[in-house]
mmCIF file of C-alpha atoms in Angstrom:
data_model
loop_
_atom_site.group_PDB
_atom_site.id
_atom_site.type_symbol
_atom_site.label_atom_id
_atom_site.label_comp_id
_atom_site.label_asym_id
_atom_site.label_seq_id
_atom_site.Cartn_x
_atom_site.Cartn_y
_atom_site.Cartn_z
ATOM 1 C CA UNK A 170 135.429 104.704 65.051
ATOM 2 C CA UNK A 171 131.297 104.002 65.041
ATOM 3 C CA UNK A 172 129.554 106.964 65.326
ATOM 4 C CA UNK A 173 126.214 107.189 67.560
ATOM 5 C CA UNK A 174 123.654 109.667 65.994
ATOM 6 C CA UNK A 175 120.479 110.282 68.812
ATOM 7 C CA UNK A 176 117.700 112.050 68.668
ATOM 8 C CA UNK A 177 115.881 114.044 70.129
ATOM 9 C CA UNK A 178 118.216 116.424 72.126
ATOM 10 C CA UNK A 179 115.404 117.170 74.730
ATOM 11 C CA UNK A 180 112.097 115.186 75.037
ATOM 12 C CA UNK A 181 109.469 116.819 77.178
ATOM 13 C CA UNK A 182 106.900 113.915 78.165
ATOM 14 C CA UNK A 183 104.074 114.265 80.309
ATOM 15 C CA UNK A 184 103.983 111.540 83.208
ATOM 16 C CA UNK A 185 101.585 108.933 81.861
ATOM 17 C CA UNK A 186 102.290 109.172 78.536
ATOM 18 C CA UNK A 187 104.866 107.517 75.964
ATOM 19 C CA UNK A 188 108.227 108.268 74.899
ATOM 20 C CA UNK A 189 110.846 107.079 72.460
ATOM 21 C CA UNK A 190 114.648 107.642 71.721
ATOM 22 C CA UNK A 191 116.357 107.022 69.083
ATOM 23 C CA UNK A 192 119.734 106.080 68.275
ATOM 24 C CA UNK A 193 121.854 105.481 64.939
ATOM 25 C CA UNK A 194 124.779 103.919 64.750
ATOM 26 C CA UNK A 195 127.847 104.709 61.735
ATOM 27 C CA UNK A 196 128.240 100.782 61.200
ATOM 28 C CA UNK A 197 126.546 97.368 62.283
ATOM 29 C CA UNK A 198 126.601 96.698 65.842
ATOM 30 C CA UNK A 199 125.560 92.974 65.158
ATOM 31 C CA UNK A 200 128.505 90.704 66.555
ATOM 32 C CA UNK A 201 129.327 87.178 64.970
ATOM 33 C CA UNK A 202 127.150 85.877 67.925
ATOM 34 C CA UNK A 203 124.122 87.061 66.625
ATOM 35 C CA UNK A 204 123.545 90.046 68.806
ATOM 36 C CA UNK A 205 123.593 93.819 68.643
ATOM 37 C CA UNK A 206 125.996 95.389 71.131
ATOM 38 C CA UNK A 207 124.291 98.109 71.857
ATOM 39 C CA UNK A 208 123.459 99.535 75.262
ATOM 40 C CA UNK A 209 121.105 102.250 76.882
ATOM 41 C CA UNK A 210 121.941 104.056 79.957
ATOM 42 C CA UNK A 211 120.144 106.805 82.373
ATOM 43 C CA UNK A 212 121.492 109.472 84.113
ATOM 44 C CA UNK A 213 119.530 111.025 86.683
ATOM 45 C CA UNK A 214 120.382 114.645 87.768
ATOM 46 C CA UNK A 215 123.653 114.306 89.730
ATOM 47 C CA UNK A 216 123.759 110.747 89.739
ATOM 48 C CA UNK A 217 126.537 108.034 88.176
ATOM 49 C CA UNK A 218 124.587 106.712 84.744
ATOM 50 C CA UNK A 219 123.256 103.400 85.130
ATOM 51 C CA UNK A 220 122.411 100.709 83.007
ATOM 52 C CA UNK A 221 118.699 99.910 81.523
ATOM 53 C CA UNK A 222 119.097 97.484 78.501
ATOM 54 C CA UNK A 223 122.213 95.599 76.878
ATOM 55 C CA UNK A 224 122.222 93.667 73.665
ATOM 56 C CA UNK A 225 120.155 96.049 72.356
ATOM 57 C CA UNK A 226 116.660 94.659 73.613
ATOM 58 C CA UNK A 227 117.770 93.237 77.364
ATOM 59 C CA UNK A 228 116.873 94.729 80.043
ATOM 60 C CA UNK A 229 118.836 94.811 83.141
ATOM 61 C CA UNK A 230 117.952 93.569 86.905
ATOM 62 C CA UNK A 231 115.226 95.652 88.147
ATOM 63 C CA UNK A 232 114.440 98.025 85.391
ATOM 64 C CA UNK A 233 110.646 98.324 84.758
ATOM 65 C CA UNK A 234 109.365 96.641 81.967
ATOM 66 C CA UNK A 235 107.674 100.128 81.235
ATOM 67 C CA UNK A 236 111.818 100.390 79.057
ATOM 68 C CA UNK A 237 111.812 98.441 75.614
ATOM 69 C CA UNK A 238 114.307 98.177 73.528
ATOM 70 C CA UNK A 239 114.096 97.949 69.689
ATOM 71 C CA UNK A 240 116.520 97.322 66.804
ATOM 72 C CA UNK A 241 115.884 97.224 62.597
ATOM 73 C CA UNK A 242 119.542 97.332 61.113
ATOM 74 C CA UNK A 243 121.537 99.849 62.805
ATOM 75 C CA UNK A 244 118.638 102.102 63.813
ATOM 76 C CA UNK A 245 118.566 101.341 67.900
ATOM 77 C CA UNK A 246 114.931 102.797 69.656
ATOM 78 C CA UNK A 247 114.431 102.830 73.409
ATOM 79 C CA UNK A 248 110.574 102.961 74.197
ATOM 80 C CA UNK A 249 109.075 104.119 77.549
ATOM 81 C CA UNK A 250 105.325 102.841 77.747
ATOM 82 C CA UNK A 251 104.404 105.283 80.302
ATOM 83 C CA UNK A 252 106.489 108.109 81.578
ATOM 84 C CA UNK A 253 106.805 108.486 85.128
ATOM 85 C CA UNK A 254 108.740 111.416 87.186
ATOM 86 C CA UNK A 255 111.656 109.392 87.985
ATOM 87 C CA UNK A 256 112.471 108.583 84.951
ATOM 88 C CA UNK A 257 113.955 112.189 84.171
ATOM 89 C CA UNK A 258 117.172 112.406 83.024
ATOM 90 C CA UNK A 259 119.627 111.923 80.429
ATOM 91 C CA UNK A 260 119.564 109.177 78.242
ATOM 92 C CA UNK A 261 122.597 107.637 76.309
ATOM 93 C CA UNK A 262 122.933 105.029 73.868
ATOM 94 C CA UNK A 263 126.677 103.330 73.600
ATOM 95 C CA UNK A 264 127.772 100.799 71.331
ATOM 96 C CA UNK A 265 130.047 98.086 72.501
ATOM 97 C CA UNK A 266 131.014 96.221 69.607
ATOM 98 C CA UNK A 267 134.305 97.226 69.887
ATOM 99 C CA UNK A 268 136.722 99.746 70.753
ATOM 100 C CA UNK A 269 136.834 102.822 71.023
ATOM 101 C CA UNK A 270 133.356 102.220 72.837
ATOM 102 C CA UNK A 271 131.242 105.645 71.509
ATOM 103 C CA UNK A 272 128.149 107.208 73.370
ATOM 104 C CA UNK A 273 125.843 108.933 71.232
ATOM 105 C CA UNK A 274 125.504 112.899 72.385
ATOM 106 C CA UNK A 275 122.200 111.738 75.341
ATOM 107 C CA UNK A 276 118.691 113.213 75.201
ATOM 108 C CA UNK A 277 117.319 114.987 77.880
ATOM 109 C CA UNK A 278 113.781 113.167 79.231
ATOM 110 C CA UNK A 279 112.153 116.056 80.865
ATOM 111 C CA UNK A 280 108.656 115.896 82.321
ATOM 112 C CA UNK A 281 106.044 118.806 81.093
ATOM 113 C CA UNK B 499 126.556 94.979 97.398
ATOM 114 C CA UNK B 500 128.468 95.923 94.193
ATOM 115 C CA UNK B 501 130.977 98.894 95.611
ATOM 116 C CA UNK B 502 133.073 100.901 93.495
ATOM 117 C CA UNK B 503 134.681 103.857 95.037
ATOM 118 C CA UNK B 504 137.280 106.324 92.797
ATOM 119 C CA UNK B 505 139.512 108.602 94.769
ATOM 120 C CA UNK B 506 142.277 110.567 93.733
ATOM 121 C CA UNK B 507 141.233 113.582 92.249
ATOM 122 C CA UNK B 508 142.127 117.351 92.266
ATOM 123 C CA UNK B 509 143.596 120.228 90.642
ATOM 124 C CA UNK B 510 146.452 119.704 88.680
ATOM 125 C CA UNK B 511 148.455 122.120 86.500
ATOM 126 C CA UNK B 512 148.777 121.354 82.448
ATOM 127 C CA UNK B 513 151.662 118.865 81.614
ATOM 128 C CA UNK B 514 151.623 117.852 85.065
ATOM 129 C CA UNK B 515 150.234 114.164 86.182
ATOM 130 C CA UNK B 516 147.741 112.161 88.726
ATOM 131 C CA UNK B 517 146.772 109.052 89.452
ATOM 132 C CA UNK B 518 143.118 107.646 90.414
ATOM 133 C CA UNK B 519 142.021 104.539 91.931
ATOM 134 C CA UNK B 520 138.906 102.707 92.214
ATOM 135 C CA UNK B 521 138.647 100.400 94.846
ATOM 136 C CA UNK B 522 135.985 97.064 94.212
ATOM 137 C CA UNK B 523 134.108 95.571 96.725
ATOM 138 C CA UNK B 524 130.927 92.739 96.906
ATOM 139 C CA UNK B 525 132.113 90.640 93.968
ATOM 140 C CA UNK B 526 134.870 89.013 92.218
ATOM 141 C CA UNK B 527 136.974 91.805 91.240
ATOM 142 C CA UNK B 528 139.525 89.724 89.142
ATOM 143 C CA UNK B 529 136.595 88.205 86.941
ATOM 144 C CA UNK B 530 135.502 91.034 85.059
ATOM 145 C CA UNK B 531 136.905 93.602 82.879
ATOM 146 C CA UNK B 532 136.980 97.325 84.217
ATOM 147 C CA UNK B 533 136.679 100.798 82.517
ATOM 148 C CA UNK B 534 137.369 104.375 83.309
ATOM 149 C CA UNK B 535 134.496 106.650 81.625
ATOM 150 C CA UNK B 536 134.369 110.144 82.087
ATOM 151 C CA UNK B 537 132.296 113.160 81.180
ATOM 152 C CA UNK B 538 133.252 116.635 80.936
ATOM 153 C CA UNK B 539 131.066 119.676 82.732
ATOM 154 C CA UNK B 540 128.094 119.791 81.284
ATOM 155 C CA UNK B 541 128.745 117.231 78.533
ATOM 156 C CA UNK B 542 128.252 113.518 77.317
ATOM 157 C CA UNK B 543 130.128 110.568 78.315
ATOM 158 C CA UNK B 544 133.448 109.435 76.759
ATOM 159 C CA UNK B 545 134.877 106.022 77.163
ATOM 160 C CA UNK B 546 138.587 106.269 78.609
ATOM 161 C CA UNK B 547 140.324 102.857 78.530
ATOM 162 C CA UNK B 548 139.735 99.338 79.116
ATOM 163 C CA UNK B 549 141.638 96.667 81.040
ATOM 164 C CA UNK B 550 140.702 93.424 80.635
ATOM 165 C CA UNK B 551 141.232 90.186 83.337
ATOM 166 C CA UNK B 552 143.806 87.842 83.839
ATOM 167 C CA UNK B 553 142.191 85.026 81.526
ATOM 168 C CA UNK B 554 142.743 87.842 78.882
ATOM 169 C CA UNK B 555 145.917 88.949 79.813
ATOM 170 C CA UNK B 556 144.946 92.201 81.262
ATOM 171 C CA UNK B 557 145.322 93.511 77.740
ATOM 172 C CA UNK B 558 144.327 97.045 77.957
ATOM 173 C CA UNK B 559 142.461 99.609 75.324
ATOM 174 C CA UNK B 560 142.541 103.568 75.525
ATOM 175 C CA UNK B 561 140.726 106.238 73.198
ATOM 176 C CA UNK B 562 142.370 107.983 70.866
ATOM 177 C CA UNK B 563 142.411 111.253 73.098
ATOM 178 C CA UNK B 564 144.443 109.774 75.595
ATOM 179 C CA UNK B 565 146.338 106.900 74.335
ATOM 180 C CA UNK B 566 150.431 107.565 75.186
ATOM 181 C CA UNK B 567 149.619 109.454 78.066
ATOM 182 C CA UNK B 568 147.443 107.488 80.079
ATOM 183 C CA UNK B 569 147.990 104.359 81.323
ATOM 184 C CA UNK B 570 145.187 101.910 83.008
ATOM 185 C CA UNK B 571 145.737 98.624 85.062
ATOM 186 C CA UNK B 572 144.725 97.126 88.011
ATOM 187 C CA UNK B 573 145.656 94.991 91.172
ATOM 188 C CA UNK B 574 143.120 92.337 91.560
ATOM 189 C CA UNK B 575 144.934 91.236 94.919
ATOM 190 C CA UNK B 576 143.863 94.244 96.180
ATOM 191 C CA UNK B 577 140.564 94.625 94.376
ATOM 192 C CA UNK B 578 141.816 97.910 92.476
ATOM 193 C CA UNK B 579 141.968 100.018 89.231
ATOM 194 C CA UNK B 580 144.088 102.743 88.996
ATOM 195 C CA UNK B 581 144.649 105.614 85.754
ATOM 196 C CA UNK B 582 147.703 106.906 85.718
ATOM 197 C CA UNK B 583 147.649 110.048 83.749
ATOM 198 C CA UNK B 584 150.243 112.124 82.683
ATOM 199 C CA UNK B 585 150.880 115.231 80.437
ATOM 200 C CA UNK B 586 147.339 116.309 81.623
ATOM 201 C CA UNK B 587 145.360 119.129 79.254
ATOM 202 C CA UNK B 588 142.639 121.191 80.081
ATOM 203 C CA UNK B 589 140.623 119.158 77.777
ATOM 204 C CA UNK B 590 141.150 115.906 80.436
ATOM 205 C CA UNK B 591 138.945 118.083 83.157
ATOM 206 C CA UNK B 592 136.705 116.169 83.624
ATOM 207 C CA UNK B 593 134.530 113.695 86.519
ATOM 208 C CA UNK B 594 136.148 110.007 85.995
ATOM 209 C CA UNK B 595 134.165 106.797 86.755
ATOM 210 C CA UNK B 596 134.723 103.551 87.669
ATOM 211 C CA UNK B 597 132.818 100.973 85.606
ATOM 212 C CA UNK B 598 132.732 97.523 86.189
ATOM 213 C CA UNK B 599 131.829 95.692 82.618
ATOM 214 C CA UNK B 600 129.129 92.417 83.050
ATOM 215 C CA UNK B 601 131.076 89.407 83.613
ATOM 216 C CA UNK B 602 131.908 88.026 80.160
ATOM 217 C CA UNK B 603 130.879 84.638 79.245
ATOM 218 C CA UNK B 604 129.963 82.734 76.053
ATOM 219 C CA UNK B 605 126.921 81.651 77.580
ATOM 220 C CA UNK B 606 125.499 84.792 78.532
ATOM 221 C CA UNK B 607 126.621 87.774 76.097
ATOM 222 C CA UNK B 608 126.761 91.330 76.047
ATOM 223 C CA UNK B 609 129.455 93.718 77.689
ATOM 224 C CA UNK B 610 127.471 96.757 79.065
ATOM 225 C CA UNK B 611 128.506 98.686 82.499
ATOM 226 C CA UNK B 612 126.856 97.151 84.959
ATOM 227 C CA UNK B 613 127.875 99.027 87.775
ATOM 228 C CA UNK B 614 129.439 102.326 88.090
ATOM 229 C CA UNK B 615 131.162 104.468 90.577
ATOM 230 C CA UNK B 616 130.523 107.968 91.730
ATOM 231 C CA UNK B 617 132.885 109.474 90.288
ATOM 232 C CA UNK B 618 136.109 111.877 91.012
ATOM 233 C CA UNK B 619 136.761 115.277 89.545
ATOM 234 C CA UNK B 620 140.075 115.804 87.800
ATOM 235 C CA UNK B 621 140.452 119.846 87.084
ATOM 236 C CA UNK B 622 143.413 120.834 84.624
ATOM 237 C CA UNK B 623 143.865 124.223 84.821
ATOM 238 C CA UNK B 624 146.629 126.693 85.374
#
């Protein structure tokens, strides 16, 4: 199975300034069609987790473009330009290259 | 409007069994491949099982932890998933989601969740 390393655990960010997740994964994520299958989702306190960016640097319909996503090799980093408060929350990278699909362990956004 | 609704949770005793739906709404249910995630109190998320559509022969996919005793499929004339689980252990406790996987295409890539349920809460405990 691919492991999914993240870091940090818990991010305190104060609104207005950057943040940035990262996310390792045990094996390549890149898939013969040329694209990392790697995904980032947010869950907000007592909400279903949602999607933010697929294929590693995509984002999805109607996320901000204040959410980047980065990739070197199998070291995955989702950026944040400029925290704001709704963006608290739990953060989770998955890879779906292939099953079993694997989350990495989430970091906890938390605003100062 | 993307809908997807889960229902069938509850308390169940170890070794004993349940079954949850999902029910799909505001798209083409039979297009697209569909997931059960859940996530344990207080924990991560954990990827479930997978059944894919009819163009793939609704093959199906299950993690390690609960391949034998669960069993996914779906009813796309009906616009529903269902998990059928059986010999439930108090490590399955757990909310279950729904998730509906992007539609898969070789023109536009990538199989993230796209949409998600709420979620039902399956408690195994004696």
């Amino acid at each position: 199975d691919i492991v999914m390393t993240q870091s940090p655990l818990s991010l305190p960010v104060t609104p207005g300034e950057p943040a940035s997740i990262s996310c390792r994964s045990s094996q390549s994520l890149l898939d013969s069609d040329g694209y990392h299958y790697l995904d980032w989702y947010l869950q907000k306190p007592g909400q279903s987790p949602q999607l933010l960016i697929y294929l590693a640097s995509n984002r999805a319909s109607g996320v901000p473009d204040r959410f980047r996503g980065t990739v070197s090799g199998t070291d995955f980093t989702l950026k944040i330009s400029r925290v704001e408060a709704d963006d608290l929350g739990v953060y989770y990278c998955m890879q779906a290259r292939q099953t079993p699909l694997t989350f990495g362990g989430g970091t906890k956004l938390e605003i100062k | 409007e993307v809908q997807l609704v889960e229902s069938g949770g509850g308390l169940v005793q170890p070794g004993g069994s349940l079954r949850l739906s999902c029910a799909a709404s505001g798209f083409r249910f039979s297009d697209h491949y569909m997931d059960w995630v859940r996530q344990a109190p207080g924990k991560g998320l954990e990827w479930v099982a997978r059944v894919k559509n009819k163009a793939n022969f609704y093959s199906t996919q299950y993690a390690a932890s609960v391949k034998d005793r669960f069993t996914i499929s779906r009813d796309d004339s009906k616009n529903s998933l269902y998990l059928e689980m059986n010999r439930l252990k108090t490590e399955d406790t757990a909310v279950y989601y729904c998730a509906r996987v992007k539609l898969v295409s070789a023109v536009s890539p990538g199989r993230p969740f796209d949409n998600w349920g709420q979620g039902t809460m399956v408690t195994v405990s004696s």
